[in-house]
mmCIF file of C-alpha atoms and ligand atoms in Angstrom:
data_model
loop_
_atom_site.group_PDB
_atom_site.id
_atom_site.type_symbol
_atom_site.label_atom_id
_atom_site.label_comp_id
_atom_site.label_asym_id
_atom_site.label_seq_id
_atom_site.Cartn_x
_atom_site.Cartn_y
_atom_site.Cartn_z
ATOM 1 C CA UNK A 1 170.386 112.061 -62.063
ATOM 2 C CA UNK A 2 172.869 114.870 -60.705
ATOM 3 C CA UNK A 3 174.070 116.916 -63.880
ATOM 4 C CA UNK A 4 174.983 120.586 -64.392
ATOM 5 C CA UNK A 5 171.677 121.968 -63.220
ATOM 6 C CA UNK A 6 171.383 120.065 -59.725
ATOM 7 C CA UNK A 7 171.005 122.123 -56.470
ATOM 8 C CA UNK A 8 172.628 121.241 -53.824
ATOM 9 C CA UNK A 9 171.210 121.595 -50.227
ATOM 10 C CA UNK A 10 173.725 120.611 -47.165
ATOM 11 C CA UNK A 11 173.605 119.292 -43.733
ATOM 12 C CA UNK A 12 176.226 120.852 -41.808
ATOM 13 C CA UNK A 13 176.852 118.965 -38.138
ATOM 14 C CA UNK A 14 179.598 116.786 -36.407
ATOM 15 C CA UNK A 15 179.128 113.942 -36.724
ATOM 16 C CA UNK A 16 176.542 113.685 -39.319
ATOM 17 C CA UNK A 17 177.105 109.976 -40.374
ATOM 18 C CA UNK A 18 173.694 108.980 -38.703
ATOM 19 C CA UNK A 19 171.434 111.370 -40.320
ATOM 20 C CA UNK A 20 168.153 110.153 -41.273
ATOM 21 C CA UNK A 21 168.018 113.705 -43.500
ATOM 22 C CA UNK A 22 169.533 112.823 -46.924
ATOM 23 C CA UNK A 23 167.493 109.787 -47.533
ATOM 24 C CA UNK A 24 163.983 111.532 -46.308
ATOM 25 C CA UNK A 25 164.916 114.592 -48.689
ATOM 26 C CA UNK A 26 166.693 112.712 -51.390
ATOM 27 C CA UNK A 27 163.618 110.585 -51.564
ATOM 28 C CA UNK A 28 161.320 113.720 -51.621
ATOM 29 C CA UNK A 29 163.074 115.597 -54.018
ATOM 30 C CA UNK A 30 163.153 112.525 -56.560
ATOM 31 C CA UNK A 31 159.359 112.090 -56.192
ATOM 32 C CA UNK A 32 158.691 115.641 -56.602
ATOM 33 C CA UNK A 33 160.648 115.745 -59.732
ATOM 34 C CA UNK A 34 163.441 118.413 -58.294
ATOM 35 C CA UNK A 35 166.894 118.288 -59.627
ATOM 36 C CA UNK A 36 168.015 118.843 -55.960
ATOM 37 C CA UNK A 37 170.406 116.964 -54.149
ATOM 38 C CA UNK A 38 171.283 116.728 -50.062
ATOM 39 C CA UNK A 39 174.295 115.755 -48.701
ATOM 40 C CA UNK A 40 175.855 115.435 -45.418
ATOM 41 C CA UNK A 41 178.898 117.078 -44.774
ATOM 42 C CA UNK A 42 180.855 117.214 -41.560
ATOM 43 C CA UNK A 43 181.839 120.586 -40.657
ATOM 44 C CA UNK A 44 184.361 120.860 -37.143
ATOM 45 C CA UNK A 45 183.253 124.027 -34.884
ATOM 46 C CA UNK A 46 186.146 125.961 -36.292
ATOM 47 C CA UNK A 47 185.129 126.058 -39.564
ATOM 48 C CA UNK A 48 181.146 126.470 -39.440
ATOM 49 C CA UNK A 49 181.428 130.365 -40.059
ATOM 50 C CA UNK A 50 183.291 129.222 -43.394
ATOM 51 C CA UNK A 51 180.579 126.780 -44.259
ATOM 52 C CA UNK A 52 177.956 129.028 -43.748
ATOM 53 C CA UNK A 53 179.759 131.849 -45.949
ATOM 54 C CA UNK A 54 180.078 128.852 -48.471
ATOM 55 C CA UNK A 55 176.171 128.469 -48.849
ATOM 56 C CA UNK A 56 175.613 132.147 -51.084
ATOM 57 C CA UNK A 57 178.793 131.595 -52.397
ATOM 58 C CA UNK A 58 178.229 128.429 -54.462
ATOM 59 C CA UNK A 59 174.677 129.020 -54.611
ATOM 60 C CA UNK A 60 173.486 125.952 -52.726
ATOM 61 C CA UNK A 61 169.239 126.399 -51.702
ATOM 62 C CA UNK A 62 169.850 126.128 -48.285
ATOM 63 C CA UNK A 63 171.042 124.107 -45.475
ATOM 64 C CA UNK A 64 170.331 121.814 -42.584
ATOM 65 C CA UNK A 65 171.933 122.353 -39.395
ATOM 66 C CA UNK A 66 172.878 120.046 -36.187
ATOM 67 C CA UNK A 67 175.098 119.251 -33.530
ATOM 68 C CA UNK A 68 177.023 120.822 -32.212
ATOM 69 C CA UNK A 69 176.303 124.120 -34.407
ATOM 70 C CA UNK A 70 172.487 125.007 -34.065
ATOM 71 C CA UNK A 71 173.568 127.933 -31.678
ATOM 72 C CA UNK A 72 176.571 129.276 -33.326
ATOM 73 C CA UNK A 73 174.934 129.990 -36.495
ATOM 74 C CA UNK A 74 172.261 132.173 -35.261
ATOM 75 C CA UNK A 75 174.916 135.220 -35.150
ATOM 76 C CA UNK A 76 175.469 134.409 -39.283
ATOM 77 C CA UNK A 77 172.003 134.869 -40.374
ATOM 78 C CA UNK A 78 171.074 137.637 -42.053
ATOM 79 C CA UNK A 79 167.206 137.251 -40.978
ATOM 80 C CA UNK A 80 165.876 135.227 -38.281
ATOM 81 C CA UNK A 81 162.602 133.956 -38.175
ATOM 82 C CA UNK A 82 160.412 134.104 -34.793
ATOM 83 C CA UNK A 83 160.866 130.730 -33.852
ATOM 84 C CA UNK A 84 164.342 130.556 -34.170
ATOM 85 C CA UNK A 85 164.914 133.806 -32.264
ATOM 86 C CA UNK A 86 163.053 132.079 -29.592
ATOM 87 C CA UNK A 87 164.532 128.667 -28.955
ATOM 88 C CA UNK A 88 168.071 130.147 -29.945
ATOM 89 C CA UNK A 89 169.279 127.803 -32.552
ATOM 90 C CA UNK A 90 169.002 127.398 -36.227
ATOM 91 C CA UNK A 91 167.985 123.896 -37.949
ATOM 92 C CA UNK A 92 167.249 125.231 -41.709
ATOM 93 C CA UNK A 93 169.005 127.523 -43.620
ATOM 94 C CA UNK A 94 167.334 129.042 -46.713
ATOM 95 C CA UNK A 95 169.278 130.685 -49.184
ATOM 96 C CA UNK A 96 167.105 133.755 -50.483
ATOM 97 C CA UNK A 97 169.209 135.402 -53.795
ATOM 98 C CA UNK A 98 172.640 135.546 -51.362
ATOM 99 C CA UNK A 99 169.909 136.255 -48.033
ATOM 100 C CA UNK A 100 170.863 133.951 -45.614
ATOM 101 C CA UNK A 101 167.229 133.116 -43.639
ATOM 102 C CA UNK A 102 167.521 131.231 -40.691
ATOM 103 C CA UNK A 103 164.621 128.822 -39.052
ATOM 104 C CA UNK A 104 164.256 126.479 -36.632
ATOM 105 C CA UNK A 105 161.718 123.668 -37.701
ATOM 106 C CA UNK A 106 161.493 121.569 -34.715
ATOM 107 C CA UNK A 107 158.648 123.856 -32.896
ATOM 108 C CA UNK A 108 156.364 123.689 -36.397
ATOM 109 C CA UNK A 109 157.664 119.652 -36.501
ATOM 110 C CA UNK A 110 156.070 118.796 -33.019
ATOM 111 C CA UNK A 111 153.046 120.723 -33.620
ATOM 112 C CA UNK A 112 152.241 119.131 -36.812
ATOM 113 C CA UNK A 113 153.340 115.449 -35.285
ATOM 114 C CA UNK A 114 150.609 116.401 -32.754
ATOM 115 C CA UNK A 115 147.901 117.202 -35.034
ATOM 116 C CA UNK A 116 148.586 113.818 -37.019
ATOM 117 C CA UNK A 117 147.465 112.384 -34.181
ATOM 118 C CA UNK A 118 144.553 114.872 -33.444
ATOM 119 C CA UNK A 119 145.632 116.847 -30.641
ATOM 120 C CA UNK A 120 144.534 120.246 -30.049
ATOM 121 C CA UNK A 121 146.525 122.397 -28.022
ATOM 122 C CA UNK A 122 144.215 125.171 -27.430
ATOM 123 C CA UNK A 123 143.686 125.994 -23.776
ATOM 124 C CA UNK A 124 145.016 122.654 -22.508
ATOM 125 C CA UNK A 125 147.698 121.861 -19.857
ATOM 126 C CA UNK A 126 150.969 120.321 -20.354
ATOM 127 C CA UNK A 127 153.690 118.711 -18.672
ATOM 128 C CA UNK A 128 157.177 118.746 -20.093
ATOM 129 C CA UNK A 129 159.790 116.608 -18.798
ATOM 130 C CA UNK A 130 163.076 118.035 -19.639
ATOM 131 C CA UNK A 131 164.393 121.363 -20.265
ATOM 132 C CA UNK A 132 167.320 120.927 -23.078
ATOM 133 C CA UNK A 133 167.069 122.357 -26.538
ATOM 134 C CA UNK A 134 164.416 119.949 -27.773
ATOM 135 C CA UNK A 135 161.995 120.851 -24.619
ATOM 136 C CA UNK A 136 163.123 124.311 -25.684
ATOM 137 C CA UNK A 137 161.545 123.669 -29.423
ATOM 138 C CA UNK A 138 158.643 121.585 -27.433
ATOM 139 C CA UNK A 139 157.778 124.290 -24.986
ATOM 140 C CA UNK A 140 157.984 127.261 -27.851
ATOM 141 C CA UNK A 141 155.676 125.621 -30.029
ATOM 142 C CA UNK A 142 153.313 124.923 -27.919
ATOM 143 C CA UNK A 143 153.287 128.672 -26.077
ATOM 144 C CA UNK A 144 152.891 130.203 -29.531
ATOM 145 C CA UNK A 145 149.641 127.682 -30.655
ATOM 146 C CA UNK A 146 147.512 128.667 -27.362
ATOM 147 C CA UNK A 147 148.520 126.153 -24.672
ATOM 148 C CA UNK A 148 146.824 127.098 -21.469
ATOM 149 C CA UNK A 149 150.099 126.195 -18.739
ATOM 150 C CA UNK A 150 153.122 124.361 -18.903
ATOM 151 C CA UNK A 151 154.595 122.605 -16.187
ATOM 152 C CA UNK A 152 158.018 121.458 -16.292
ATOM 153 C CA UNK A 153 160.106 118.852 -14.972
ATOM 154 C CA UNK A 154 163.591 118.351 -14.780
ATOM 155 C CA UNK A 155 166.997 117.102 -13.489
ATOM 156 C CA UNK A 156 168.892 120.569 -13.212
ATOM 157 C CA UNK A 157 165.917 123.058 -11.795
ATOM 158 C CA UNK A 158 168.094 125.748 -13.067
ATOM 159 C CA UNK A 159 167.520 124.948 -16.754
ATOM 160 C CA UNK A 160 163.559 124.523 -15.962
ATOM 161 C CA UNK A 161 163.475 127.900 -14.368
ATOM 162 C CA UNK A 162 165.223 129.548 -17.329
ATOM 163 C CA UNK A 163 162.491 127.824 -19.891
ATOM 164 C CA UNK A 164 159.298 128.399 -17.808
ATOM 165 C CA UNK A 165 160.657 132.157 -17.480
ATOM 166 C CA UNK A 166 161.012 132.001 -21.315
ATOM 167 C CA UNK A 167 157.692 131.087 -21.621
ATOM 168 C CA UNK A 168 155.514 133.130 -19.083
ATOM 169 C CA UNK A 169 157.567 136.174 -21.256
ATOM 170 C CA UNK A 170 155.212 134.668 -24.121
ATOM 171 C CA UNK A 171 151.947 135.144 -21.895
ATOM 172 C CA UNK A 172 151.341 131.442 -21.008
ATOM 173 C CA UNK A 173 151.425 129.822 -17.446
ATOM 174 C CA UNK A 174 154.532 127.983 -16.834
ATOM 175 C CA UNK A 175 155.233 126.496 -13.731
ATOM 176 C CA UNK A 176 158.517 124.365 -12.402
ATOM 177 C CA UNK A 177 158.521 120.984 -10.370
ATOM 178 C CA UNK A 178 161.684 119.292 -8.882
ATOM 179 C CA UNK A 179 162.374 116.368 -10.771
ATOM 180 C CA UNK A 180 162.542 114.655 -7.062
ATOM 181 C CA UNK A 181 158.997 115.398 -6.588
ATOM 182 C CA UNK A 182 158.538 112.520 -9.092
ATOM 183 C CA UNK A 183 159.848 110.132 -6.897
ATOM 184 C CA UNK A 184 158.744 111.225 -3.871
ATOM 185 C CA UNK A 185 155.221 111.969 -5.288
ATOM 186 C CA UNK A 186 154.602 114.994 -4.289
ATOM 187 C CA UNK A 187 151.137 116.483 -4.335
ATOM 188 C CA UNK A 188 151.596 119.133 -6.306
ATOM 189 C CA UNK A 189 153.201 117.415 -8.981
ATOM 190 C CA UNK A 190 150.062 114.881 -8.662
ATOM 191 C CA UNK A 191 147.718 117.798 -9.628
ATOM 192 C CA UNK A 192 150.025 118.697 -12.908
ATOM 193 C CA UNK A 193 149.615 115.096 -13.992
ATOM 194 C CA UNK A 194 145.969 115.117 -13.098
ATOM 195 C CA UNK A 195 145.286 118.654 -14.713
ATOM 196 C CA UNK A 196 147.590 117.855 -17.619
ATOM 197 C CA UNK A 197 145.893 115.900 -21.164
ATOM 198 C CA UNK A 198 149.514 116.018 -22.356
ATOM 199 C CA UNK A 199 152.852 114.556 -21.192
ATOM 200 C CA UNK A 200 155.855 115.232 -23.516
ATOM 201 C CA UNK A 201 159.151 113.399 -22.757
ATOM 202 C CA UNK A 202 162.151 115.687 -23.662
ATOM 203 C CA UNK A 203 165.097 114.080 -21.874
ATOM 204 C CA UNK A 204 167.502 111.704 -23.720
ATOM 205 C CA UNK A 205 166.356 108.855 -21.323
ATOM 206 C CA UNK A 206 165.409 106.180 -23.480
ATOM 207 C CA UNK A 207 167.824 106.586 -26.207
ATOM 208 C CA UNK A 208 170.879 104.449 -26.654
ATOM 209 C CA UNK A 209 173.299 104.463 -24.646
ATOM 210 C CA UNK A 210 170.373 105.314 -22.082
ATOM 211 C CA UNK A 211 167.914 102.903 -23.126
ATOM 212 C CA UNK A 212 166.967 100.846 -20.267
ATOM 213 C CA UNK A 213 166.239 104.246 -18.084
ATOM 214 C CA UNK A 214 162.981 106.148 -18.411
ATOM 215 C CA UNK A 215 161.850 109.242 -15.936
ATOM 216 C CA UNK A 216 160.507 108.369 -12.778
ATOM 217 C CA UNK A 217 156.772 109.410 -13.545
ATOM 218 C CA UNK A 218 154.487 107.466 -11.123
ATOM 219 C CA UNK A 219 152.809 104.578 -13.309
ATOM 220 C CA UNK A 220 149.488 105.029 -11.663
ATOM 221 C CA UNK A 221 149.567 109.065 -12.716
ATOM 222 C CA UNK A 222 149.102 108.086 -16.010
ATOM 223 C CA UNK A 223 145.636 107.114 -17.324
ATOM 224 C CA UNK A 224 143.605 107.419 -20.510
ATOM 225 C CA UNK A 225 142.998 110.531 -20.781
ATOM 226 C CA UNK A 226 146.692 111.175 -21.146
ATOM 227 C CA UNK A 227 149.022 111.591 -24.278
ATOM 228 C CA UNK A 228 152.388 111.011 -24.014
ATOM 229 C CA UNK A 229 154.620 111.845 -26.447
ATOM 230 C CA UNK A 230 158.274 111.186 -26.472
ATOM 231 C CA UNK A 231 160.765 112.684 -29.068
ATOM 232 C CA UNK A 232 162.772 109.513 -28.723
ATOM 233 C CA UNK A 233 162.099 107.271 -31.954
ATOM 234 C CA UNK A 234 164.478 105.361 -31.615
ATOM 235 C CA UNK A 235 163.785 102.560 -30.091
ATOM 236 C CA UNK A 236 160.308 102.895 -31.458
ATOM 237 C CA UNK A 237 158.969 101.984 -28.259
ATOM 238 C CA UNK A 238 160.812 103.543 -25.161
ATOM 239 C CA UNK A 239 160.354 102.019 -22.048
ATOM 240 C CA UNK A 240 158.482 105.130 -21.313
ATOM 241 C CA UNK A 241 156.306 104.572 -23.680
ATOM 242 C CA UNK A 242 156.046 101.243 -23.137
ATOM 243 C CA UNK A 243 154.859 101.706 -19.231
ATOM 244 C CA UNK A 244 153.035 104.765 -20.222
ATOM 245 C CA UNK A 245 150.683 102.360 -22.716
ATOM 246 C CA UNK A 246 150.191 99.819 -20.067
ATOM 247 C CA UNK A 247 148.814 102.475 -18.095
ATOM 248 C CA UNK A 248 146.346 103.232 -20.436
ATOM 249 C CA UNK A 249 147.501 106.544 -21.669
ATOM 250 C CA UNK A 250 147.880 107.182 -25.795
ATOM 251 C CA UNK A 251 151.446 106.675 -26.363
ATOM 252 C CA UNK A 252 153.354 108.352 -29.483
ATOM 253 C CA UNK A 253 157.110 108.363 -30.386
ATOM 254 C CA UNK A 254 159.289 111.086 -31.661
ATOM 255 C CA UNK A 255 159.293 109.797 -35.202
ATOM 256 C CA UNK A 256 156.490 112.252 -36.449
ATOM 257 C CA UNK A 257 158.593 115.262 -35.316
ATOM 258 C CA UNK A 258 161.600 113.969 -36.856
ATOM 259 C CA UNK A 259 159.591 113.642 -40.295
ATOM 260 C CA UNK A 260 157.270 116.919 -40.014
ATOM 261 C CA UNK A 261 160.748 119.115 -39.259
ATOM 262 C CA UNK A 262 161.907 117.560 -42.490
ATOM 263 C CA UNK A 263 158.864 118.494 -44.154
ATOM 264 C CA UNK A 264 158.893 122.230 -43.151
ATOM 265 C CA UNK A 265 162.474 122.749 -44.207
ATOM 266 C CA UNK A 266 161.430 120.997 -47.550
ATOM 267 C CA UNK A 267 158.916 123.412 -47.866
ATOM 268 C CA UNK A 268 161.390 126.565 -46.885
ATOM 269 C CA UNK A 269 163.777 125.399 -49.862
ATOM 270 C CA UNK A 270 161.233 124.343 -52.390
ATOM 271 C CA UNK A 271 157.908 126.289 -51.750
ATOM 272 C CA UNK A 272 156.403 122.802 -52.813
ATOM 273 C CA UNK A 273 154.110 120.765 -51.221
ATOM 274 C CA UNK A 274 156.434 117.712 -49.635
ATOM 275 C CA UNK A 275 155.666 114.185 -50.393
ATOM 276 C CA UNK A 276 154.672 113.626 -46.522
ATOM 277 C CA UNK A 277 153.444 110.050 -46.632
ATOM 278 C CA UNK A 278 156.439 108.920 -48.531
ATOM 279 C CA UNK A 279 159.511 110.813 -46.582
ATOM 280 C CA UNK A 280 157.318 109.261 -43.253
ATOM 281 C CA UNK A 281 157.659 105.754 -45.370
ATOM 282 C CA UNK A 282 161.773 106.025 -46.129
ATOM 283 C CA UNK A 283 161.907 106.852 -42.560
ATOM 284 C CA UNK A 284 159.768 103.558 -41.100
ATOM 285 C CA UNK A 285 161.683 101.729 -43.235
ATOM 286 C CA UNK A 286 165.253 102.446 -42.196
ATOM 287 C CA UNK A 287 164.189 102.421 -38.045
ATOM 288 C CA UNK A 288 162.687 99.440 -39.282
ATOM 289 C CA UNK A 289 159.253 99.091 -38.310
HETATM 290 P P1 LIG B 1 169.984 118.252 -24.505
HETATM 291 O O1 LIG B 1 169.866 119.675 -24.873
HETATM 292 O O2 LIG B 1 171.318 117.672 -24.222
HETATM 293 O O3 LIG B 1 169.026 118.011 -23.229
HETATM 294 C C1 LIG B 1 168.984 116.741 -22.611
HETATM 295 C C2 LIG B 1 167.863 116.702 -21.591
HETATM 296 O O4 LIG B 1 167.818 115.388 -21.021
HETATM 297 C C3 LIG B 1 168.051 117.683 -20.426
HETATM 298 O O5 LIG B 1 166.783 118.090 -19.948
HETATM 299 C C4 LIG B 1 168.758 116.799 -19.398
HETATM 300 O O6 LIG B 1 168.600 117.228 -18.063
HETATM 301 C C5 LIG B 1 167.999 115.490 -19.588
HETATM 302 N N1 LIG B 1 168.755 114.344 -19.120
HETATM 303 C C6 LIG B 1 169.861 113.793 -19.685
HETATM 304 N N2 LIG B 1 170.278 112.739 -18.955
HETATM 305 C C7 LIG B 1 169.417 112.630 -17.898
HETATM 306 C C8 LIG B 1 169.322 111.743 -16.810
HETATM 307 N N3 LIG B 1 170.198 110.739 -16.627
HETATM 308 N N4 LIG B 1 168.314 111.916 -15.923
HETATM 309 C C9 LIG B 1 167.413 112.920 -16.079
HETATM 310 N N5 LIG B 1 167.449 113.801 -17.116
HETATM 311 C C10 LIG B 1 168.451 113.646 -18.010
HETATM 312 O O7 LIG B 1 169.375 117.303 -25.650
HETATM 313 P P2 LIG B 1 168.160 117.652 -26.626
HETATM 314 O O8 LIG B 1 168.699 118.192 -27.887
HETATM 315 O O9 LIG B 1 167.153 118.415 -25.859
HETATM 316 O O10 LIG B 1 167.602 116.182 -26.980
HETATM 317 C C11 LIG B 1 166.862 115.445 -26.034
HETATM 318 C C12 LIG B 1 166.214 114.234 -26.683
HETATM 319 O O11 LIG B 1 165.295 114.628 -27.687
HETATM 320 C C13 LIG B 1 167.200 113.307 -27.397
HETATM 321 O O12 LIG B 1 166.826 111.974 -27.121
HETATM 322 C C14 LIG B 1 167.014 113.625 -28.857
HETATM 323 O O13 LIG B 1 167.308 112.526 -29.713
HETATM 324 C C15 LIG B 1 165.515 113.921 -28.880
HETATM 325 N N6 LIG B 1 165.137 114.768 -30.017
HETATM 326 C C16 LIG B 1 164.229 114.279 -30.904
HETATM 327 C C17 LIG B 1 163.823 115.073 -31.968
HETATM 328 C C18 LIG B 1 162.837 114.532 -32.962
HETATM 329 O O14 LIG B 1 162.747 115.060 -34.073
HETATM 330 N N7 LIG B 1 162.063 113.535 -32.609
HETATM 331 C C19 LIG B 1 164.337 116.362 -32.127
HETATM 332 C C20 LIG B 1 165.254 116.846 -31.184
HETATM 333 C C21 LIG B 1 165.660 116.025 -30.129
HETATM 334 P P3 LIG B 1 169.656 118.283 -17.425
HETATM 335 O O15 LIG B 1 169.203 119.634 -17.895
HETATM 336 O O16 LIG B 1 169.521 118.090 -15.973
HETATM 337 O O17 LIG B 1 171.002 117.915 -17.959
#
């Protein structure tokens, strides 16, 4: 029941019509018993220095933050927290007494999403196809919780050399491949996959309107001793995936990221435990599986 007491926390992004957020927190802040409420709210690129200002001034918790604005409200934050600072966006605000904290939740989202499913990332080696701002969260994450090397693919080199620089600054291994050496199978791209326990699909192949395509990983480089996760989850099942299971390898989608970075900024805004198994539940239901 929204009555003079609710709290309001915002998602500010353009468009924002196909969020998955206000449901997941709605849901979480009903079955925690919060008088909080979330709503979406489009916000054009002219006016997201207004929004932000907006948050202190009517006292709303915090925020959510998305396309196209993840980068231009780093410069509006009053503290930045280490992850942020690192991939170079903001996804959570957290309004601290008129403190504007900013976080990014997608590094701590992945991580979590891969200890659901019991991987450990301690001293192993990891390929990473991609290099936007998810392989940015992807790669960040996974430098900071004691990944031995990461090896990255991807369409415009430039982008990969950037990110692997990024990451050998953070002491770990990173290495670049030509995303041609995929299809020509080239032998040092043979020994990442070989070396590698991990395979994590960043690209936006695989999600509409791109769902028939998939990266042009050899089949037979994938075997059972590989995960691959791919931050696309929806369709539940990329063709990735799909190919990637008929190899053998453990396949998981994107959905657990999607649902852990909800978590964490839950978390931020509350300091309560979040209802985990039933945001994951409100989120299966609406991809519908
Ligand atoms: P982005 O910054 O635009 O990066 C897109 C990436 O895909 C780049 O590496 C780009 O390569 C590559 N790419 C696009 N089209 C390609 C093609 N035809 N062939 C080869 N590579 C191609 O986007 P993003 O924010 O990183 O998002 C990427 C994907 O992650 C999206 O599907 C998004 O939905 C998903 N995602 C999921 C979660 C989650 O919670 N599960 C969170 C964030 C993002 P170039 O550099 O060469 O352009």
């Amino acid at each position: 029941m929204i009555n003079s007491h609710t709290q309001a926390v915002v998602l500010l992004g353009d468009p924002v019509t196909h969020s998955l957020s206000p449901l997941m927190q709605n849901a979480a802040f009903k079955a925690t018993g919060l008088n909080c409420a979330y709503l979406a709210t489009r916000v054009k690129q002219t006016d997201i220095a207004i929004a932000v200002a907006a948050i202190p001034v009517l006292g709303f918790v915090g925020a959510n933050v998305t396309v196209p604005h993840k980068k231009a409200v780093l410069p509006l934050m009053d503290v930045l927290h280490q992850d942020c600072q690192l991939i170079g966006a903001v996804n959570t605000i957290v309004n601290d007494n008129g403190k504007l904290k900013g976080y990014n939740t997608d590094s701590e989202g992945f991580m979590r999403a891969l200890g659901d499913v019991g991987y450990q990332p301690e001293g192993a080696r990891v390929i990473v196809l991609g290099a936007g701002g998810a392989a940015r969260a992807v790669v960040v994450g996974m430098a900071l919780r004691g990944v031995k090397e990461i090896n990255i693919f991807n369409r415009s080199r430039a982008k990969a050399v950037a990110l692997a620089r990024q990451v050998q600054e953070l002491g770990v291994s990173a290495n670049v491949y030509d995303w041609s050496s995929l299809i020509t199978e080239s032998d040092s791209a043979r020994q990442a996959f070989i070396n590698a326990n991990l395979i994590v699909q960043t690209t936006s192949l695989g999600m509409p309107p791109m769902e028939s395509e998939y990266p042009p990983v050899p089949l037979k480089w994938l075997t059972d001793k590989h995960l691959v996760y791919d931050l696309v989850y929806n369709p539940p099942e990329t063709k990735f995936l799909n190919k990637a299971r008929q190899s053998g390898a453990k396949t998981v989608n994107g959905l657990g990221m999607l649902l852990y970075q909800g978590v964490t900024a839950f978390e931020l805004w509350t300091r309560c435990a979040a209802p985990v198994e039933l945001m994951r539940t409100v989120l299966r239901n609406e991809l519908g599986r």
